[in-house]
Amino acid sequence: ALGVSTQELQHYKPVKTEVGFLNGRDCVYLDTISFNYGENTFTLKGSINGNLCSENLTGQEIPYRIAFRGVMALKMLELDTWDGDSASYI
């Protein structure tokens, strides 16, 4: 059929966190992206919307910080302009 890909679809499984499953695209907020060239460290900071977590009874926002060390190169794409034809990690 025209327009139908014969490639096998990838299926993703949700990861259960300490506050349960994170539901919806508005659950994780990204506030800050930083790259330290001297230390080759890439850091993401933001918060998780507690109201969209399956097991967070308080509903409060949860701050997070994720740091990657030994990063030699970085490529960022604006989601609205990504054509989807290539892997996001290239």
XYZ file of N, CA and C in Angstrom:
270
model
N 0.836 -1.183 0.000
C 0.000 0.000 0.000
C 0.880 1.245 0.000
N 0.392 2.264 -0.628
C 1.143 3.508 -0.698
C 1.195 4.179 0.668
N 2.373 4.692 1.008
C 2.519 5.438 2.251
C 2.625 4.588 3.497
N 2.629 3.271 3.364
C 2.720 2.396 4.527
C 4.133 1.838 4.602
N 4.773 2.025 5.738
C 6.136 1.543 5.932
C 6.113 0.066 6.288
N 7.057 -0.667 5.729
C 7.164 -2.086 6.058
C 8.124 -2.319 7.219
N 8.715 -1.245 7.746
C 9.610 -1.376 8.889
C 8.814 -1.736 10.135
N 9.443 -2.513 10.988
C 8.801 -2.891 12.241
C 8.740 -1.674 13.161
N 7.600 -1.446 13.787
C 7.436 -0.315 14.685
C 8.127 -0.597 16.008
N 8.745 0.436 16.572
C 9.347 0.297 17.891
C 8.267 0.499 18.940
N 8.318 -0.307 19.971
C 7.358 -0.179 21.067
C 8.118 0.210 22.326
N 7.668 1.260 22.970
C 8.309 1.749 24.174
C 7.469 1.361 25.375
N 8.140 1.007 26.466
C 7.454 0.660 27.706
C 7.723 1.759 28.724
N 6.687 2.205 29.440
C 6.902 3.240 30.450
C 7.775 2.719 31.590
N 8.514 3.625 32.198
C 9.379 3.287 33.321
C 8.694 3.748 34.599
N 8.583 2.853 35.570
C 7.981 3.223 36.847
C 9.050 3.880 37.716
N 8.782 5.103 38.163
C 9.715 5.865 38.986
C 9.283 5.794 40.446
N 9.970 6.520 41.313
C 9.604 6.564 42.731
C 8.223 7.172 42.948
N 7.751 7.973 42.004
C 6.418 8.573 42.114
C 5.444 7.941 41.120
N 5.779 6.762 40.643
C 4.917 6.041 39.712
C 5.238 6.383 38.268
N 4.255 6.211 37.415
C 4.417 6.504 35.994
C 4.191 7.994 35.752
N 4.980 8.570 34.863
C 4.851 9.978 34.506
C 3.934 10.061 33.291
N 2.787 10.690 33.457
C 1.749 10.682 32.427
C 1.649 12.019 31.703
N 1.618 11.968 30.397
C 1.376 13.164 29.596
C 2.633 13.932 29.250
N 2.556 14.665 28.162
C 3.715 15.424 27.690
C 4.015 16.630 28.564
N 3.080 17.042 29.401
C 3.281 18.183 30.289
C 3.775 17.774 31.668
N 4.112 16.521 31.860
C 4.543 16.048 33.171
C 5.952 16.515 33.512
N 6.853 16.492 32.551
C 8.250 16.846 32.808
C 8.547 18.206 32.182
N 8.925 19.153 33.038
C 9.298 20.490 32.579
C 10.815 20.588 32.534
N 11.340 21.131 31.464
C 12.769 21.380 31.332
C 12.981 22.882 31.421
N 13.649 23.318 32.484
C 13.854 24.745 32.703
C 15.221 25.231 32.241
N 16.259 24.422 32.449
C 17.618 24.864 32.168
C 18.422 23.772 31.485
N 19.137 24.153 30.439
C 20.095 23.275 29.767
C 21.445 23.976 29.849
N 22.465 23.263 30.324
C 23.786 23.887 30.369
C 24.855 22.892 29.940
N 25.894 23.430 29.316
C 27.029 22.616 28.893
C 28.291 23.295 29.386
N 29.061 22.601 30.217
C 30.318 23.118 30.732
C 31.430 22.574 29.852
N 31.988 23.427 29.008
C 33.012 22.994 28.055
C 34.295 22.551 28.750
N 34.650 23.191 29.851
C 35.873 22.847 30.556
C 35.830 21.468 31.198
N 34.641 21.075 31.680
C 34.486 19.781 32.357
C 33.756 18.749 31.501
N 33.356 19.131 30.287
C 32.600 18.243 29.387
C 31.368 17.659 30.080
N 30.613 18.535 30.739
C 29.419 18.124 31.473
C 28.187 18.790 30.875
N 27.164 17.997 30.640
C 25.876 18.454 30.112
C 24.837 18.250 31.209
N 24.097 19.314 31.576
C 23.163 19.238 32.695
C 21.772 19.704 32.278
N 20.763 18.961 32.717
C 19.357 19.309 32.530
C 18.750 19.553 33.908
N 18.005 20.657 34.055
C 17.325 20.945 35.317
C 15.882 21.311 35.016
N 14.998 20.896 35.901
C 13.594 21.211 35.726
C 12.764 20.654 36.859
N 11.498 20.394 36.571
C 10.604 19.852 37.591
C 9.608 18.889 36.960
N 9.076 18.027 37.807
C 8.066 17.051 37.404
C 6.745 17.483 38.019
N 5.701 17.556 37.219
C 4.368 17.932 37.680
C 3.792 16.779 38.496
N 3.729 16.958 39.807
C 3.255 15.910 40.700
C 1.828 15.473 40.443
N 1.009 16.341 39.872
C -0.378 15.977 39.575
C -0.488 14.971 38.434
N 0.589 14.795 37.662
C 0.567 13.860 36.540
C 1.388 12.597 36.815
N 1.690 12.346 38.086
C 2.399 11.132 38.499
C 1.386 10.161 39.095
N 1.495 8.894 38.752
C 0.488 7.922 39.182
C 0.505 7.635 40.681
N 1.631 7.882 41.368
C 1.699 7.544 42.791
C 2.185 8.691 43.669
N 2.083 9.917 43.219
C 2.476 11.067 44.034
C 1.221 11.605 44.698
N 1.019 11.261 45.960
C -0.213 11.622 46.650
C -0.299 13.108 46.981
N 0.835 13.794 47.092
C 0.808 15.212 47.449
C 0.512 16.110 46.255
N 0.852 15.674 45.069
C 0.638 16.486 43.875
C 1.620 17.625 43.720
N 2.627 17.703 44.586
C 3.605 18.787 44.524
C 4.590 18.575 43.381
N 5.157 19.691 42.908
C 6.200 19.600 41.888
C 7.468 19.025 42.500
N 8.174 18.239 41.706
C 9.383 17.572 42.162
C 10.547 18.075 41.308
N 11.534 18.754 41.913
C 12.673 19.227 41.131
C 13.585 18.073 40.729
N 14.247 18.211 39.578
C 15.221 17.202 39.163
C 16.433 17.875 38.543
N 17.538 17.154 38.572
C 18.787 17.578 37.929
C 19.434 16.317 37.385
N 19.718 16.306 36.095
C 20.379 15.170 35.450
C 21.669 15.693 34.833
N 22.798 15.080 35.205
C 24.094 15.519 34.686
C 24.762 14.367 33.953
N 25.295 14.673 32.778
C 26.040 13.709 31.968
C 27.488 14.173 31.935
N 28.407 13.293 32.289
C 29.836 13.639 32.298
C 30.535 12.999 31.112
N 31.623 13.619 30.674
C 32.399 13.078 29.563
C 31.768 13.326 28.207
N 30.915 14.343 28.107
C 30.239 14.663 26.849
C 31.211 15.439 25.960
N 31.496 14.891 24.801
C 32.443 15.523 23.881
C 31.747 16.392 22.832
N 30.510 16.062 22.507
C 29.772 16.829 21.502
C 28.291 16.773 21.843
N 27.564 17.734 21.333
C 26.152 17.842 21.640
C 25.429 18.431 20.436
N 24.279 17.862 20.095
C 23.460 18.395 19.011
C 22.030 18.503 19.526
N 21.448 19.685 19.400
C 20.068 19.892 19.831
C 19.226 20.295 18.631
N 18.012 19.784 18.584
C 17.070 20.118 17.519
C 15.782 20.622 18.137
N 15.197 21.629 17.532
C 13.892 22.087 17.971
C 12.866 21.061 17.507
N 12.072 20.569 18.423
C 11.134 19.496 18.120
C 10.192 19.850 16.974
N 9.738 21.080 16.920
C 8.784 21.478 15.886
C 9.388 21.517 14.490
N 10.725 21.525 14.391
C 11.355 21.572 13.077
C 12.032 20.262 12.700
N 12.017 19.269 13.571
C 12.645 17.975 13.292
C 11.793 17.218 12.285
N 12.409 16.720 11.208
C 11.652 16.048 10.154
C 11.349 14.590 10.471
N 12.000 14.031 11.480
C 11.701 12.665 11.892
C 12.300 11.594 11.013
N 13.118 11.962 10.014
C 13.688 10.977 9.099
C 14.957 10.321 9.625
N 15.557 10.890 10.660
C 16.795 10.316 11.177
C 16.675 10.111 12.677
N 17.583 9.316 13.214
C 17.582 9.066 14.648
C 17.900 10.359 15.388
N 17.309 10.547 16.560
C 17.495 11.782 17.309
C 18.860 11.863 17.972
N 19.604 10.779 18.035
C 20.900 10.789 18.708
C 22.065 10.977 17.753
N 21.808 11.200 16.483
C 22.886 11.379 15.498
C 23.273 12.840 15.433
